[in-house]
Amino acid sequence: IVDSINYAKFIQTAILPSTKRIKNHFKDAFVFYRPKDIVSGDFYWYGEVNGKQIIAALDCTGHGVPGAFMSMIGNTLLNQIVLRDKITKPNEILFKLRQEVIKALSQSNIEEENENDTRKDGMDIALCVIEKNKIEFSGAFNPLILVKKGEGFQVKADRMPIGDYLDKNNQPFQNHIYDIEKGDVVYLFTDGYPDQFGGEYDKKIGSKVFREMLIDISIQSAEQQEKHLEKYIKTWMGETPQIDDMLIIGMKF
C-alpha cells in the first residue's frame, strides 16, 4: 500500500505547476510545500490567460489519499474554468468552481435518509489574478497577506468553502483589488502551517504569529524566506507529529 501511495505521489506531483515556472514569472518567489502523508490534500495551481497570471493555494477536505483525490478534481476543474472557459475574475472562478465541485460530488442530491450525515467535502482556496500593476483576490476561508513597504495586512476571505454549505451555495464571493508596486510581497497559504502544534506548551503557532513572521521575513529573498519557514517549523514541531498538509506561496514584485 505504501509503495502504491509513493507512486501516486509522482502522479500528483506531475499535475502541479513546476516551481521553476512560477519563479520565472515573478521577480522573486517560493513555494513551501510539505504534505503530511506522502500525497497531499493541499495543492497549488498556476495558469496564464490573455496576459493575466492566475495563481491559487487550495486546501481540500482531508489529507493523504482522500485529500489527494479531491486535489485531482480541483486541478481538473480549474483547468476547465480558467484555461478552457477563459474565466479570469477571481470571484467568478470561485463561484463556478463551487458549482462544479457540488455537481462532481453530487452533493445536491444527497438522499433524505442521509440528511444528518455532515457531508462537507470540498476545498478552501486563496486565488489571485495579476495583471501588470494590479492584483485581484478572492478567497474561500483562505485569506491573502499583502506587504507594502514593510507594512503588512491580511485580506479576509469569504467564510464559505468551495462545496455544499448551508444556504450559501448561490451567494457570490467578494472580489478585492489592489495596486501593486515594486517591492510588494504577496502570500497565499493554507491553514496547515499556522495550525501546527509544538513549542514549549504544545500550542498552535497561530495566525497572528504566522502573519507577523511573514511580514518580518518579507524583506529577505524568496530562498531565504523558504529556508526560514522550514527551519522554524522543524524547531517548533520538535517531536510533535505534523497534523496537516502545509502550503505557503510567496511572491515579490
mmCIF file of C-alpha atoms in Angstrom:
data_model
loop_
_atom_site.group_PDB
_atom_site.id
_atom_site.type_symbol
_atom_site.label_atom_id
_atom_site.label_comp_id
_atom_site.label_asym_id
_atom_site.label_seq_id
_atom_site.Cartn_x
_atom_site.Cartn_y
_atom_site.Cartn_z
ATOM 1 C CA ILE A 1 0.000 0.000 0.000
ATOM 2 C CA VAL A 2 2.795 2.412 0.891
ATOM 3 C CA ASP A 3 4.550 1.603 -2.406
ATOM 4 C CA SER A 4 1.323 2.461 -4.250
ATOM 5 C CA ILE A 5 0.948 5.752 -2.383
ATOM 6 C CA ASN A 6 4.580 6.634 -3.075
ATOM 7 C CA TYR A 7 3.970 6.080 -6.775
ATOM 8 C CA ALA A 8 0.781 8.154 -6.544
ATOM 9 C CA LYS A 9 2.966 10.978 -5.247
ATOM 10 C CA PHE A 10 4.769 11.084 -8.607
ATOM 11 C CA ILE A 11 1.411 11.358 -10.378
ATOM 12 C CA GLN A 12 0.198 14.128 -8.078
ATOM 13 C CA THR A 13 3.496 15.994 -8.389
ATOM 14 C CA ALA A 14 3.238 15.779 -12.176
ATOM 15 C CA ILE A 15 -0.027 17.758 -12.219
ATOM 16 C CA LEU A 16 1.389 20.561 -10.064
ATOM 17 C CA PRO A 17 2.875 23.524 -11.923
ATOM 18 C CA SER A 18 6.663 23.472 -11.694
ATOM 19 C CA THR A 19 8.060 25.851 -9.096
ATOM 20 C CA LYS A 20 10.586 26.908 -11.746
ATOM 21 C CA ARG A 21 7.741 28.108 -13.970
ATOM 22 C CA ILE A 22 6.238 30.135 -11.131
ATOM 23 C CA LYS A 23 9.609 31.631 -10.189
ATOM 24 C CA ASN A 24 10.231 32.632 -13.810
ATOM 25 C CA HIS A 25 7.099 34.795 -13.841
ATOM 26 C CA PHE A 26 7.819 36.777 -10.683
ATOM 27 C CA LYS A 27 10.767 38.866 -9.560
ATOM 28 C CA ASP A 28 11.279 36.522 -6.611
ATOM 29 C CA ALA A 29 9.023 33.667 -5.490
ATOM 30 C CA PHE A 30 8.932 30.474 -3.453
ATOM 31 C CA VAL A 31 6.576 27.567 -2.841
ATOM 32 C CA PHE A 32 6.815 25.924 0.597
ATOM 33 C CA TYR A 33 5.019 22.591 0.190
ATOM 34 C CA ARG A 34 5.010 19.912 2.873
ATOM 35 C CA PRO A 35 2.440 17.080 2.618
ATOM 36 C CA LYS A 36 1.539 15.289 5.836
ATOM 37 C CA ASP A 37 1.139 11.770 4.429
ATOM 38 C CA ILE A 38 3.169 11.404 1.209
ATOM 39 C CA VAL A 39 0.327 12.641 -1.034
ATOM 40 C CA SER A 40 -1.487 15.839 -0.171
ATOM 41 C CA GLY A 41 -4.885 17.477 0.063
ATOM 42 C CA ASP A 42 -3.170 20.844 -0.356
ATOM 43 C CA PHE A 43 -2.125 21.841 -3.848
ATOM 44 C CA TYR A 44 -1.231 24.925 -5.843
ATOM 45 C CA TRP A 45 -2.337 25.943 -9.315
ATOM 46 C CA TYR A 46 -0.975 28.383 -11.880
ATOM 47 C CA GLY A 47 -2.148 29.464 -15.314
ATOM 48 C CA GLU A 48 -1.891 32.310 -17.825
ATOM 49 C CA VAL A 49 -4.760 33.704 -19.882
ATOM 50 C CA ASN A 50 -4.638 36.813 -22.094
ATOM 51 C CA GLY A 51 -1.688 38.346 -20.261
ATOM 52 C CA LYS A 52 -3.121 37.578 -16.835
ATOM 53 C CA GLN A 53 -1.388 35.358 -14.287
ATOM 54 C CA ILE A 54 -3.672 33.273 -12.116
ATOM 55 C CA ILE A 55 -2.268 31.553 -9.045
ATOM 56 C CA ALA A 56 -4.026 29.735 -6.216
ATOM 57 C CA ALA A 57 -3.390 27.829 -2.998
ATOM 58 C CA LEU A 58 -6.011 25.207 -2.183
ATOM 59 C CA ASP A 59 -6.780 23.032 0.827
ATOM 60 C CA CYS A 60 -9.041 20.076 0.102
ATOM 61 C CA THR A 61 -11.084 18.164 2.651
ATOM 62 C CA GLY A 62 -8.820 15.694 4.407
ATOM 63 C CA HIS A 63 -5.202 14.869 3.713
ATOM 64 C CA GLY A 64 -3.375 11.804 2.455
ATOM 65 C CA VAL A 65 -5.232 9.714 -0.120
ATOM 66 C CA PRO A 66 -8.749 11.257 0.289
ATOM 67 C CA GLY A 67 -7.298 14.765 0.076
ATOM 68 C CA ALA A 68 -5.232 13.803 -2.968
ATOM 69 C CA PHE A 69 -8.355 12.543 -4.788
ATOM 70 C CA MET A 70 -10.032 15.885 -4.086
ATOM 71 C CA SER A 71 -6.956 17.754 -5.327
ATOM 72 C CA MET A 72 -7.179 15.955 -8.673
ATOM 73 C CA ILE A 73 -10.811 17.066 -9.001
ATOM 74 C CA GLY A 74 -9.892 20.644 -8.099
ATOM 75 C CA ASN A 75 -6.976 20.781 -10.525
ATOM 76 C CA THR A 76 -9.085 19.434 -13.409
ATOM 77 C CA LEU A 77 -11.909 21.887 -12.722
ATOM 78 C CA LEU A 78 -9.571 24.888 -12.545
ATOM 79 C CA ASN A 79 -8.051 23.875 -15.880
ATOM 80 C CA GLN A 80 -11.526 23.831 -17.406
ATOM 81 C CA ILE A 81 -12.790 27.040 -15.801
ATOM 82 C CA VAL A 82 -9.723 29.199 -16.366
ATOM 83 C CA LEU A 83 -7.778 27.734 -19.286
ATOM 84 C CA ARG A 84 -10.671 26.399 -21.356
ATOM 85 C CA ASP A 85 -13.555 28.729 -20.481
ATOM 86 C CA LYS A 86 -11.307 31.801 -20.026
ATOM 87 C CA ILE A 87 -12.962 32.945 -16.787
ATOM 88 C CA THR A 88 -10.417 35.243 -15.123
ATOM 89 C CA LYS A 89 -12.328 37.208 -12.493
ATOM 90 C CA PRO A 90 -11.322 35.658 -9.130
ATOM 91 C CA ASN A 91 -14.778 35.687 -7.530
ATOM 92 C CA GLU A 92 -16.331 34.287 -10.722
ATOM 93 C CA ILE A 93 -13.741 31.493 -10.796
ATOM 94 C CA LEU A 94 -14.627 30.583 -7.207
ATOM 95 C CA PHE A 95 -18.363 30.711 -7.869
ATOM 96 C CA LYS A 96 -18.037 28.434 -10.903
ATOM 97 C CA LEU A 97 -15.634 26.121 -9.060
ATOM 98 C CA ARG A 98 -18.158 25.735 -6.230
ATOM 99 C CA GLN A 99 -20.928 24.849 -8.686
ATOM 100 C CA GLU A 100 -18.732 22.270 -10.409
ATOM 101 C CA VAL A 101 -17.493 20.702 -7.159
ATOM 102 C CA ILE A 102 -21.070 20.301 -5.927
ATOM 103 C CA LYS A 103 -22.008 18.758 -9.272
ATOM 104 C CA ALA A 104 -18.970 16.464 -9.324
ATOM 105 C CA LEU A 105 -19.645 15.172 -5.822
ATOM 106 C CA SER A 106 -23.438 15.064 -6.310
ATOM 107 C CA GLN A 107 -23.781 16.970 -3.058
ATOM 108 C CA SER A 108 -27.134 18.470 -4.008
ATOM 109 C CA ASN A 109 -28.627 15.002 -4.459
ATOM 110 C CA ILE A 110 -27.902 13.504 -1.054
ATOM 111 C CA GLU A 111 -30.661 11.060 -0.101
ATOM 112 C CA GLU A 112 -33.054 12.229 2.600
ATOM 113 C CA GLU A 113 -32.028 9.454 4.967
ATOM 114 C CA ASN A 114 -28.512 10.887 4.916
ATOM 115 C CA GLU A 115 -29.538 14.407 5.874
ATOM 116 C CA ASN A 116 -27.861 14.035 9.254
ATOM 117 C CA ASP A 117 -24.639 12.927 7.594
ATOM 118 C CA THR A 118 -22.483 16.072 7.598
ATOM 119 C CA ARG A 119 -21.011 15.617 4.153
ATOM 120 C CA LYS A 120 -18.895 18.683 3.689
ATOM 121 C CA ASP A 121 -16.422 17.534 1.073
ATOM 122 C CA GLY A 122 -14.868 20.389 -0.831
ATOM 123 C CA MET A 123 -11.971 22.812 -0.574
ATOM 124 C CA ASP A 124 -10.802 26.170 0.733
ATOM 125 C CA ILE A 125 -8.940 28.439 -1.658
ATOM 126 C CA ALA A 126 -6.977 31.684 -1.938
ATOM 127 C CA LEU A 127 -6.800 32.808 -5.561
ATOM 128 C CA CYS A 128 -5.397 35.921 -7.172
ATOM 129 C CA VAL A 129 -5.164 37.269 -10.692
ATOM 130 C CA ILE A 130 -2.220 39.505 -11.514
ATOM 131 C CA GLU A 131 -2.186 41.851 -14.495
ATOM 132 C CA LYS A 132 0.519 44.490 -14.850
ATOM 133 C CA ASN A 133 0.396 46.540 -11.637
ATOM 134 C CA LYS A 134 -2.926 45.241 -10.345
ATOM 135 C CA ILE A 135 -3.848 42.217 -8.261
ATOM 136 C CA GLU A 136 -7.361 40.867 -7.754
ATOM 137 C CA PHE A 137 -8.086 38.423 -4.939
ATOM 138 C CA SER A 138 -10.942 36.217 -3.852
ATOM 139 C CA GLY A 139 -10.890 33.575 -1.157
ATOM 140 C CA ALA A 140 -12.998 30.823 0.354
ATOM 141 C CA PHE A 141 -11.862 30.699 4.000
ATOM 142 C CA ASN A 142 -8.209 31.171 2.936
ATOM 143 C CA PRO A 143 -7.041 34.824 3.169
ATOM 144 C CA LEU A 144 -4.190 36.686 1.479
ATOM 145 C CA ILE A 145 -1.387 38.633 3.133
ATOM 146 C CA LEU A 146 -0.075 41.725 1.338
ATOM 147 C CA VAL A 147 3.092 43.504 2.482
ATOM 148 C CA LYS A 148 3.719 47.067 1.288
ATOM 149 C CA LYS A 149 6.839 48.984 2.369
ATOM 150 C CA GLY A 150 7.273 46.761 5.391
ATOM 151 C CA GLU A 151 3.660 47.136 6.497
ATOM 152 C CA GLY A 152 1.515 44.030 6.145
ATOM 153 C CA PHE A 153 -2.185 43.384 6.314
ATOM 154 C CA GLN A 154 -4.477 40.452 5.780
ATOM 155 C CA VAL A 155 -7.194 40.483 3.147
ATOM 156 C CA LYS A 156 -10.056 38.419 4.512
ATOM 157 C CA ALA A 157 -11.669 35.606 2.576
ATOM 158 C CA ASP A 158 -15.368 34.793 2.494
ATOM 159 C CA ARG A 159 -16.382 32.409 5.257
ATOM 160 C CA MET A 160 -17.817 29.744 2.993
ATOM 161 C CA PRO A 161 -15.982 26.897 1.267
ATOM 162 C CA ILE A 162 -15.932 25.561 -2.266
ATOM 163 C CA GLY A 163 -18.616 22.933 -1.814
ATOM 164 C CA ASP A 164 -22.108 22.456 -0.454
ATOM 165 C CA TYR A 165 -22.523 24.757 2.565
ATOM 166 C CA LEU A 166 -25.675 25.675 4.447
ATOM 167 C CA ASP A 167 -27.807 28.017 2.307
ATOM 168 C CA LYS A 168 -24.878 29.892 0.748
ATOM 169 C CA ASN A 169 -24.428 27.925 -2.478
ATOM 170 C CA ASN A 170 -25.719 30.805 -4.604
ATOM 171 C CA GLN A 171 -24.083 33.587 -2.620
ATOM 172 C CA PRO A 172 -21.367 35.386 -4.612
ATOM 173 C CA PHE A 173 -17.776 35.645 -3.430
ATOM 174 C CA GLN A 174 -16.192 39.044 -2.839
ATOM 175 C CA ASN A 175 -13.516 40.451 -5.132
ATOM 176 C CA HIS A 176 -10.677 42.579 -3.712
ATOM 177 C CA ILE A 177 -8.494 44.772 -5.965
ATOM 178 C CA TYR A 178 -5.147 46.340 -5.039
ATOM 179 C CA ASP A 179 -2.422 48.214 -6.864
ATOM 180 C CA ILE A 180 0.954 46.501 -6.798
ATOM 181 C CA GLU A 181 4.207 48.450 -6.549
ATOM 182 C CA LYS A 182 7.824 47.386 -6.808
ATOM 183 C CA GLY A 183 8.891 45.631 -3.608
ATOM 184 C CA ASP A 184 5.387 44.498 -2.587
ATOM 185 C CA VAL A 185 5.095 40.907 -1.377
ATOM 186 C CA VAL A 186 2.010 38.672 -1.566
ATOM 187 C CA TYR A 187 1.445 35.453 0.360
ATOM 188 C CA LEU A 188 -1.133 32.743 -0.333
ATOM 189 C CA PHE A 189 -1.349 29.830 2.089
ATOM 190 C CA THR A 190 -3.435 27.094 3.671
ATOM 191 C CA ASP A 191 -4.033 26.634 7.403
ATOM 192 C CA GLY A 192 -1.624 23.722 7.953
ATOM 193 C CA TYR A 193 1.397 25.821 8.987
ATOM 194 C CA PRO A 194 -0.262 28.213 11.483
ATOM 195 C CA ASP A 195 -2.361 25.351 12.931
ATOM 196 C CA GLN A 196 0.654 23.147 13.678
ATOM 197 C CA PHE A 197 1.140 22.250 17.338
ATOM 198 C CA GLY A 198 4.517 22.493 19.044
ATOM 199 C CA GLY A 199 6.703 24.790 21.093
ATOM 200 C CA GLU A 200 7.201 24.694 24.841
ATOM 201 C CA TYR A 201 3.478 24.445 25.626
ATOM 202 C CA ASP A 202 2.401 22.298 22.654
ATOM 203 C CA LYS A 203 0.161 25.011 21.206
ATOM 204 C CA LYS A 204 -0.647 26.127 17.662
ATOM 205 C CA ILE A 205 1.632 28.686 16.030
ATOM 206 C CA GLY A 206 -1.488 30.760 15.462
ATOM 207 C CA SER A 207 -2.482 33.090 12.648
ATOM 208 C CA LYS A 208 -1.175 36.249 14.389
ATOM 209 C CA VAL A 209 2.344 34.899 14.948
ATOM 210 C CA PHE A 210 2.347 33.405 11.442
ATOM 211 C CA ARG A 211 1.277 36.708 9.851
ATOM 212 C CA GLU A 212 3.908 38.681 11.795
ATOM 213 C CA MET A 213 6.580 36.174 10.789
ATOM 214 C CA LEU A 214 5.769 36.578 7.101
ATOM 215 C CA ILE A 215 5.879 40.370 7.409
ATOM 216 C CA ASP A 216 9.244 40.195 9.208
ATOM 217 C CA ILE A 217 10.876 37.927 6.617
ATOM 218 C CA SER A 218 9.322 39.666 3.586
ATOM 219 C CA ILE A 219 12.461 41.775 3.084
ATOM 220 C CA GLN A 220 14.531 38.632 2.548
ATOM 221 C CA SER A 221 14.986 36.801 -0.744
ATOM 222 C CA ALA A 222 12.493 34.055 -1.594
ATOM 223 C CA GLU A 223 15.144 31.404 -0.994
ATOM 224 C CA GLN A 224 15.957 32.804 2.436
ATOM 225 C CA GLN A 225 12.250 33.009 3.344
ATOM 226 C CA GLU A 226 11.678 29.390 2.389
ATOM 227 C CA LYS A 227 14.675 28.277 4.466
ATOM 228 C CA HIS A 228 13.427 30.325 7.432
ATOM 229 C CA LEU A 229 9.965 28.735 7.235
ATOM 230 C CA GLU A 230 11.499 25.255 7.030
ATOM 231 C CA LYS A 231 13.835 25.837 9.970
ATOM 232 C CA TYR A 232 11.126 27.457 12.118
ATOM 233 C CA ILE A 233 8.574 24.685 11.646
ATOM 234 C CA LYS A 234 11.177 21.979 12.258
ATOM 235 C CA THR A 235 12.223 23.611 15.550
ATOM 236 C CA TRP A 236 8.623 24.371 16.532
ATOM 237 C CA MET A 237 7.414 20.811 15.973
ATOM 238 C CA GLY A 238 10.293 19.038 17.675
ATOM 239 C CA GLU A 239 8.912 15.547 18.302
ATOM 240 C CA THR A 240 5.294 16.614 17.687
ATOM 241 C CA PRO A 241 3.848 14.925 14.570
ATOM 242 C CA GLN A 242 2.664 17.017 11.629
ATOM 243 C CA ILE A 243 -1.130 17.328 11.815
ATOM 244 C CA ASP A 244 -1.991 18.653 8.348
ATOM 245 C CA ASP A 245 -0.597 19.398 4.903
ATOM 246 C CA MET A 246 1.277 22.707 4.627
ATOM 247 C CA LEU A 247 1.442 25.129 1.713
ATOM 248 C CA ILE A 248 2.742 28.707 1.504
ATOM 249 C CA ILE A 249 3.339 30.671 -1.713
ATOM 250 C CA GLY A 250 5.317 33.911 -1.569
ATOM 251 C CA MET A 251 5.691 36.352 -4.484
ATOM 252 C CA LYS A 252 7.760 39.524 -4.519
ATOM 253 C CA PHE A 253 7.127 42.148 -7.191
#
